[in-house]
Short mmCIF file of C-alpha atoms in Angstrom, two decimals:
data_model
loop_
_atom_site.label_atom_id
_atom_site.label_comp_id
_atom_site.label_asym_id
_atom_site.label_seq_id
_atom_site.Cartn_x
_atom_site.Cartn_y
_atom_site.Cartn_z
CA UNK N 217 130.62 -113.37 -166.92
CA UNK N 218 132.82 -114.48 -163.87
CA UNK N 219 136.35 -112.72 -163.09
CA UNK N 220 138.02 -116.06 -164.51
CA UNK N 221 135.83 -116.34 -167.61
CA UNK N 222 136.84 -112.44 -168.45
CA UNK N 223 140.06 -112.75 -167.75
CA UNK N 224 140.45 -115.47 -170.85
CA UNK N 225 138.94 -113.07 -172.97
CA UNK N 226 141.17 -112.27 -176.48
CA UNK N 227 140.53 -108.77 -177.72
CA UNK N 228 140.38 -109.04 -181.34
CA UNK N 229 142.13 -106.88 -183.41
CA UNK N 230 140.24 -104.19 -186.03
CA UNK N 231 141.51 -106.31 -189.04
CA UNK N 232 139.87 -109.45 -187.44
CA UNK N 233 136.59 -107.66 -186.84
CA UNK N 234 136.73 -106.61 -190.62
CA UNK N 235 137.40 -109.97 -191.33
CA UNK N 236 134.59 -111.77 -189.68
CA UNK N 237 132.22 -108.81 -190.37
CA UNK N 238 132.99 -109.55 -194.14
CA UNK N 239 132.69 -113.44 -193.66
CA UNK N 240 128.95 -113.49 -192.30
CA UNK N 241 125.35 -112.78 -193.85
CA UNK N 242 123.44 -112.06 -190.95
CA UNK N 243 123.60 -109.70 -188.33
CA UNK N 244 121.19 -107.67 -185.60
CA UNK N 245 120.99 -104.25 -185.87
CA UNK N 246 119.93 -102.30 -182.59
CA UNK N 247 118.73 -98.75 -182.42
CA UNK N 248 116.39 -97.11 -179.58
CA UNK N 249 113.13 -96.64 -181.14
CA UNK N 250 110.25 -95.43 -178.56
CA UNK N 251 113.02 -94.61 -175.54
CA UNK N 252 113.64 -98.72 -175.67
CA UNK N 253 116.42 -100.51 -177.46
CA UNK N 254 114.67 -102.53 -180.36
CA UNK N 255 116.79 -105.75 -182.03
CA UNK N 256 116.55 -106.09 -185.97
CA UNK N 257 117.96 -109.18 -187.71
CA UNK N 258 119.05 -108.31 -190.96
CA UNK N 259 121.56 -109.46 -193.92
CA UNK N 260 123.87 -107.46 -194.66
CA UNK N 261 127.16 -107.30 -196.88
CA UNK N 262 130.30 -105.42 -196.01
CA UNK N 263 131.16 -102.36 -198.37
CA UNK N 264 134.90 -101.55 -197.22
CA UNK N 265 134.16 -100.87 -193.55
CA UNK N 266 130.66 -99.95 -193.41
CA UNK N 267 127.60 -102.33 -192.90
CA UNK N 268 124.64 -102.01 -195.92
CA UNK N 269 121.28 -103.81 -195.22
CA UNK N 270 118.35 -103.49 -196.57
CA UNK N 271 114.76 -101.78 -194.98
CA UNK N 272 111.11 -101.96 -195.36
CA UNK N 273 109.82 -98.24 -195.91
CA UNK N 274 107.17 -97.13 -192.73
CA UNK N 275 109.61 -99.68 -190.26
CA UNK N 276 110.55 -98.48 -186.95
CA UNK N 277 114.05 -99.52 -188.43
CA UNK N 278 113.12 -97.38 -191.08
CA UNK N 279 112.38 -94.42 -189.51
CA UNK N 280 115.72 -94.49 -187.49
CA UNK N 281 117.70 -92.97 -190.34
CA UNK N 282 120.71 -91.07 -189.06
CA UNK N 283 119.93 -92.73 -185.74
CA UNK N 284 122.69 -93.73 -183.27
CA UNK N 285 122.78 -97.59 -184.06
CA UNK N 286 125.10 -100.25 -183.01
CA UNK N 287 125.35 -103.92 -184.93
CA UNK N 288 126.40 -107.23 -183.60
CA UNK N 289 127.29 -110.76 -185.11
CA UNK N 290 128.41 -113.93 -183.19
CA UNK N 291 129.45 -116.95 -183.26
CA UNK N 292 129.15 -119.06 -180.19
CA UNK N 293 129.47 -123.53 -179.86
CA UNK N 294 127.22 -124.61 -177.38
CA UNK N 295 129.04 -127.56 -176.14
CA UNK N 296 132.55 -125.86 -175.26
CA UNK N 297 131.08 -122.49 -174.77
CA UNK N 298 133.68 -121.32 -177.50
CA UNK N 299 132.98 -118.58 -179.72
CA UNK N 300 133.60 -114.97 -180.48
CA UNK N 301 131.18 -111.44 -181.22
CA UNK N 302 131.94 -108.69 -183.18
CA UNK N 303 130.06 -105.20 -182.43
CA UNK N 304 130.08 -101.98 -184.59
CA UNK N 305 128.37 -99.09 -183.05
CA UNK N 306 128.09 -96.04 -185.03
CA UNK N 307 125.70 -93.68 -186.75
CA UNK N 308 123.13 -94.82 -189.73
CA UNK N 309 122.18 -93.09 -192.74
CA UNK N 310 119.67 -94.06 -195.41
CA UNK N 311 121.73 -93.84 -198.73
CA UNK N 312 119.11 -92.73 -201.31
CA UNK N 313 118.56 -91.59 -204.88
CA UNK N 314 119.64 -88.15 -204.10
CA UNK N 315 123.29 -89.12 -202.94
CA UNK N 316 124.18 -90.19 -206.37
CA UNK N 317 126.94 -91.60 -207.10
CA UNK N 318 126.76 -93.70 -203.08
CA UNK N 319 122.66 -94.59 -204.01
CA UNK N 320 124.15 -96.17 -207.50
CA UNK N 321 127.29 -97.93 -205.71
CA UNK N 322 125.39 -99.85 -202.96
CA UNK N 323 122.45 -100.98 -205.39
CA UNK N 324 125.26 -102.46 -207.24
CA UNK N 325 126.13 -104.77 -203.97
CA UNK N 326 125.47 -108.04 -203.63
CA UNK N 327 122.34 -107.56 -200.82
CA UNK N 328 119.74 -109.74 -201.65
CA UNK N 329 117.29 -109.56 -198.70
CA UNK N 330 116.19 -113.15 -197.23
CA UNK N 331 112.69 -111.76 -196.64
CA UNK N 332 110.58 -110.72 -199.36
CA UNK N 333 108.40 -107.05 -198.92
CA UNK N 334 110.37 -103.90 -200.73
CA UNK N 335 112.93 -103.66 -199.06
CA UNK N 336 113.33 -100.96 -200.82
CA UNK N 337 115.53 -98.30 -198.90
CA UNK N 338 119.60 -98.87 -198.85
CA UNK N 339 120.86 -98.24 -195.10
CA UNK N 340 124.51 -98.42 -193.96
CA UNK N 341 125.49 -98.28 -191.09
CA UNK N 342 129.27 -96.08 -190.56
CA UNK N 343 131.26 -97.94 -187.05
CA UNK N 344 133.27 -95.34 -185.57
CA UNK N 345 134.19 -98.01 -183.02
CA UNK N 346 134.81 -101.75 -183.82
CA UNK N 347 134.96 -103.59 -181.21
CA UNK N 348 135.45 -108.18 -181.34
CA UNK N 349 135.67 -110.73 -178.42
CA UNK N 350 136.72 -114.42 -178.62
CA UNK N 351 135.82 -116.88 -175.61
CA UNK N 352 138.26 -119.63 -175.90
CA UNK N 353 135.97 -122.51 -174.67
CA UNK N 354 135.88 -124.30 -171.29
CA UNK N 355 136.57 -126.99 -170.08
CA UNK N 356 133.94 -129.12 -169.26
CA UNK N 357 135.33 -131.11 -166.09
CA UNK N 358 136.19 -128.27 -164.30
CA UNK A 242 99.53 -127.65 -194.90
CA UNK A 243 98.44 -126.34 -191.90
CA UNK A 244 97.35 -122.13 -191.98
CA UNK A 245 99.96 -120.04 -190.63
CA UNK A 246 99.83 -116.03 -190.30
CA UNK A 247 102.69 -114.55 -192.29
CA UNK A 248 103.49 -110.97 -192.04
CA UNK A 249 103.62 -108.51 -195.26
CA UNK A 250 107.20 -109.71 -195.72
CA UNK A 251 105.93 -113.45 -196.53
CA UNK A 252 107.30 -114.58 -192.82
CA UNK A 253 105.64 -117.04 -190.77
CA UNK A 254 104.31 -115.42 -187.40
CA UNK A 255 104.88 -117.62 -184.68
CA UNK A 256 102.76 -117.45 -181.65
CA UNK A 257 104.10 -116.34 -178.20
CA UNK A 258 104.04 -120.46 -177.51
CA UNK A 259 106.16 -121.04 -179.95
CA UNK A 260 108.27 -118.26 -179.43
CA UNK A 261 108.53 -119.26 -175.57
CA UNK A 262 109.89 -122.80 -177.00
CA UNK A 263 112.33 -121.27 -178.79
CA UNK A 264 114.04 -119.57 -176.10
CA UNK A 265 113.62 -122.77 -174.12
CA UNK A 266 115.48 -124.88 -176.70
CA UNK A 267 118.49 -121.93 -176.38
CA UNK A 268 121.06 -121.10 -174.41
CA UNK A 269 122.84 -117.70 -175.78
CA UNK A 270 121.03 -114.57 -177.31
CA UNK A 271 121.38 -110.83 -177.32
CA UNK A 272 120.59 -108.60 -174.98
CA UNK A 273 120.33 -104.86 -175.93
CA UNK A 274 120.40 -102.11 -173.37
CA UNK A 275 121.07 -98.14 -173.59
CA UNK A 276 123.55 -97.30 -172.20
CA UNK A 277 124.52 -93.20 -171.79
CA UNK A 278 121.77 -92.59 -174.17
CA UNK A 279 123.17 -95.13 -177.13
CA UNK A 280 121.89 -98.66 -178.04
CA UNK A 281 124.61 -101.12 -176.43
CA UNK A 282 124.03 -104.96 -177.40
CA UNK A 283 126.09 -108.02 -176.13
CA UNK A 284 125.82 -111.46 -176.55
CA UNK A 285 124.88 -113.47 -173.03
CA UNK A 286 123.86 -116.82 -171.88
CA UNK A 287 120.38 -117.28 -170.45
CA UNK A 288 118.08 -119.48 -169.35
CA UNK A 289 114.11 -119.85 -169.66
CA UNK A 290 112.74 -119.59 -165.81
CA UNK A 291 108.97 -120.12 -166.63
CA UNK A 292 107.91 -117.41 -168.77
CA UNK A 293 111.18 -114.96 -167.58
CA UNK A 294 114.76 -114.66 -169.40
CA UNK A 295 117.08 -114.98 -166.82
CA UNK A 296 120.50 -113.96 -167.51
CA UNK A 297 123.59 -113.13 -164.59
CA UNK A 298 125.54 -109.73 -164.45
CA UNK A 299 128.49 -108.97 -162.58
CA UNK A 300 128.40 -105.79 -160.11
CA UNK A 301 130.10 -102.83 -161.37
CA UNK A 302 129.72 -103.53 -165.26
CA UNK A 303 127.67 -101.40 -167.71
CA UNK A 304 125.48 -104.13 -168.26
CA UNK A 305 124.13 -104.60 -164.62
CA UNK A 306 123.93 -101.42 -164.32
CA UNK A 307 121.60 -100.67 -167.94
CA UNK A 308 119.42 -103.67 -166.39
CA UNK A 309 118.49 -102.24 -163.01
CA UNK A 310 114.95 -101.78 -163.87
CA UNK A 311 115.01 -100.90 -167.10
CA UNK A 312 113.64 -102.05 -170.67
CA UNK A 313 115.42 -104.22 -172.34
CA UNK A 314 115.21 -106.20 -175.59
CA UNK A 315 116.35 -109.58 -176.01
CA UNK A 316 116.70 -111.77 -179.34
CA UNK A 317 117.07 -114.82 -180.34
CA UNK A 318 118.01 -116.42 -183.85
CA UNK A 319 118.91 -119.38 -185.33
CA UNK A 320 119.68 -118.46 -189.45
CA UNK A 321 120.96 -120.97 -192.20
CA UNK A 322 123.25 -119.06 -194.90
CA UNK A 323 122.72 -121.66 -197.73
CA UNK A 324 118.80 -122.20 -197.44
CA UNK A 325 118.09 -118.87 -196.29
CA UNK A 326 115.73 -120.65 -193.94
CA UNK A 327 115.90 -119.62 -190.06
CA UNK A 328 113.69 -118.00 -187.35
CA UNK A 329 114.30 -115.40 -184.56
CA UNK A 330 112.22 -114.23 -182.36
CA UNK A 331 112.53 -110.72 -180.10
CA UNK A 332 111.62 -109.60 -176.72
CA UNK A 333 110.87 -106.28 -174.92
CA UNK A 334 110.65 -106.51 -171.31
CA UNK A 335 111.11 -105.35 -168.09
CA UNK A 336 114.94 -105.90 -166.29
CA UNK A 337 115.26 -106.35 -162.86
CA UNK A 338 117.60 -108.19 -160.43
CA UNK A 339 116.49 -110.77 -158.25
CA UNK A 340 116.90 -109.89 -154.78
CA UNK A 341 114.38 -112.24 -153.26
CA UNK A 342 116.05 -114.88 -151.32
CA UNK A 343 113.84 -117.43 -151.81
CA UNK A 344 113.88 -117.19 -155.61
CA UNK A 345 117.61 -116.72 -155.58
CA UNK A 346 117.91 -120.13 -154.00
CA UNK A 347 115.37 -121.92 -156.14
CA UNK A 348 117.60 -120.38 -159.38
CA UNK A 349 120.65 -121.67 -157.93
CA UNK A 350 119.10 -125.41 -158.21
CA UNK A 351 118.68 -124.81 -162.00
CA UNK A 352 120.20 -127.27 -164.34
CA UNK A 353 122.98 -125.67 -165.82
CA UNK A 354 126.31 -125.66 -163.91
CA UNK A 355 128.35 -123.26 -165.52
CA UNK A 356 125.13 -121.04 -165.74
CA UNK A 357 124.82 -121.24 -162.27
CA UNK A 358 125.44 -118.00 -160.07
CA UNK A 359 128.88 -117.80 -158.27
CA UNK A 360 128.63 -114.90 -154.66
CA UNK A 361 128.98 -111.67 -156.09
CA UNK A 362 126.94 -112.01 -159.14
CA UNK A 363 123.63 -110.73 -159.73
CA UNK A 364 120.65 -112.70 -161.35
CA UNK A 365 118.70 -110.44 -164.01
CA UNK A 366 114.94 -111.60 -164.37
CA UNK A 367 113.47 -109.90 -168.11
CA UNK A 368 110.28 -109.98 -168.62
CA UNK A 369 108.43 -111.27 -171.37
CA UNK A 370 105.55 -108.77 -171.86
CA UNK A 371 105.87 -108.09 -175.97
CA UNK A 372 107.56 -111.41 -177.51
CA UNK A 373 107.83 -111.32 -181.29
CA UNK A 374 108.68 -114.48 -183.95
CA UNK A 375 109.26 -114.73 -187.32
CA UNK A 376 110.11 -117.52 -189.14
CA UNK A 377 111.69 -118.06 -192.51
CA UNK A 378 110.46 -120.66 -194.68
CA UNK A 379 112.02 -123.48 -196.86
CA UNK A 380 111.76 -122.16 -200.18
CA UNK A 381 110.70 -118.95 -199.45
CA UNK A 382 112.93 -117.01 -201.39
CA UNK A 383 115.89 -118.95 -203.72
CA UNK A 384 119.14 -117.47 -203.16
CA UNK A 385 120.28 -115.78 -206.88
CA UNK A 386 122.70 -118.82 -208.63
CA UNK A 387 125.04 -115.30 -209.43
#
């Protein structure tokens, strides 16, 4: 990103992140798995302001369970270079059977995975920073 | 119908040539990074260079400075909320900045202006050593009429 493409940068507020977190289906979770960052598209829903997706039991996804984990979703047109990005970095934590009342509330939520296999552990991800950027566009000519 | 390889999750597995046309076809993905110890992702624009992701950084940022020779992933995707339908495919490579001249100039020449390097910028070259693809496919799962 150049100086003058920064510089048109709008920081969006926490409210908008919320907002565009909660209008979207898909999003890539990232967590370092092996000493290297790994990408994971997933669907997710948004259950107040955490982020609940679904895993595969035995995935290196999986297996990052109270992992540092950040998650990102965009939006970008490729003709005016427009668009905006929404990141949530926080902690994640398998909800299972033996957190009750949490394991019985997100099974309730409307997460049906895209991919078939078991999918069969509840994760959520908890943002203690919400961070969104909008790129206004550019003008071709210039 | 020709034989594809799906996964265990009923996903196509695309090949690293498709893969490779995927990226080729795009212009933004993710890159992912660590960053003091924790998993930093940002949206960028790249560009295909052969079989190398080529993306710019600007000096000074925590972005060139998690790609100096490090490993990086990279994704792509392309999803379709009503069908469910849609394809990504991920990489894992080695970062690095170009420093050659030679190769500096020749990425200059690329076509795509506003992708083009301004003085001051550095050119990030990732590697594509472990590409991954998955595809989605039409009617693979219908979405619940609820």
């Amino acid at each position: 990103m150049t100086a003058s493409e920064r510089s048109r940068v709008e920081v969006l507020a926490h409210e908008e992140c919320l907002r565009l977190l909660g209008e979207e289906q898909v999003g890539r979770v990232v967590v370092i798995a092996g000493g290297t960052p790994q990408i994971f598209p997933v669907n997710y829903v948004l259950d107040g302001e955490t982020i609940v997706f679904r895993s595969d039991p035995g995935t290196k996804l999986d297996a990052a369970g109270r992992a540092s984990a950040c998650f990102e979703i965009d939006a970008f047109d490729r003709t005016d270079h427009s668009g905006w990005s929404v990141v949530a970095h926080g902690r994640l934590e398998e909800i299972d059977r033996y957190r009750g009342p949490a394991y019985d509330h997100v099974r309730a939520l409307a997460l049906e995975p895209w991919a078939d296999g078991s999918k069969a552990h509840w994760l959520r991800l908890v943002p203690f920073a919400l961070t969104g950027r909008r790129l206004p566009g550019v003008d071709r000519d210039i | 119908m020709a034989l594809v390889d799906v996964d265990r999750n009923g996903l196509e597995i695309l090949d690293r040539g498709d893969c490779l046309r995927l990226l080729a076809c795009t212009t933004l993905g993710r890159i992912a990074v660590t960053s003091g110890g924790l998993p930093v992702i940002l949206p960028v624009n790249f560009l295909l260079d052969d079989d190398r992701i080529l993306i710019r950084t600007s000096p000074g940022t925590k972005l060139d400075a998690a790609t100096a020779n490090a490993v990086v992933a990279f994704e792509v995707d392309a999803m379709d909320s009503f069908s469910h339908t849609g394809w990504s495919v991920s990489v894992t490579g080695m970062s690095r900045q170009l420093t050659d001249p030679s190769d500096l100039d020749r990425v200059r020449t690329l076509p795509l202006a506003r992708w083009a390097p301004t003085p001051g910028e550095h050119v990030v070259a990732i590697s594509t050593d472990v590409i991954n693809g998955r595809r989605i496919p039409e009617g693979h799962r219908v979405p619940g009429s609820a």
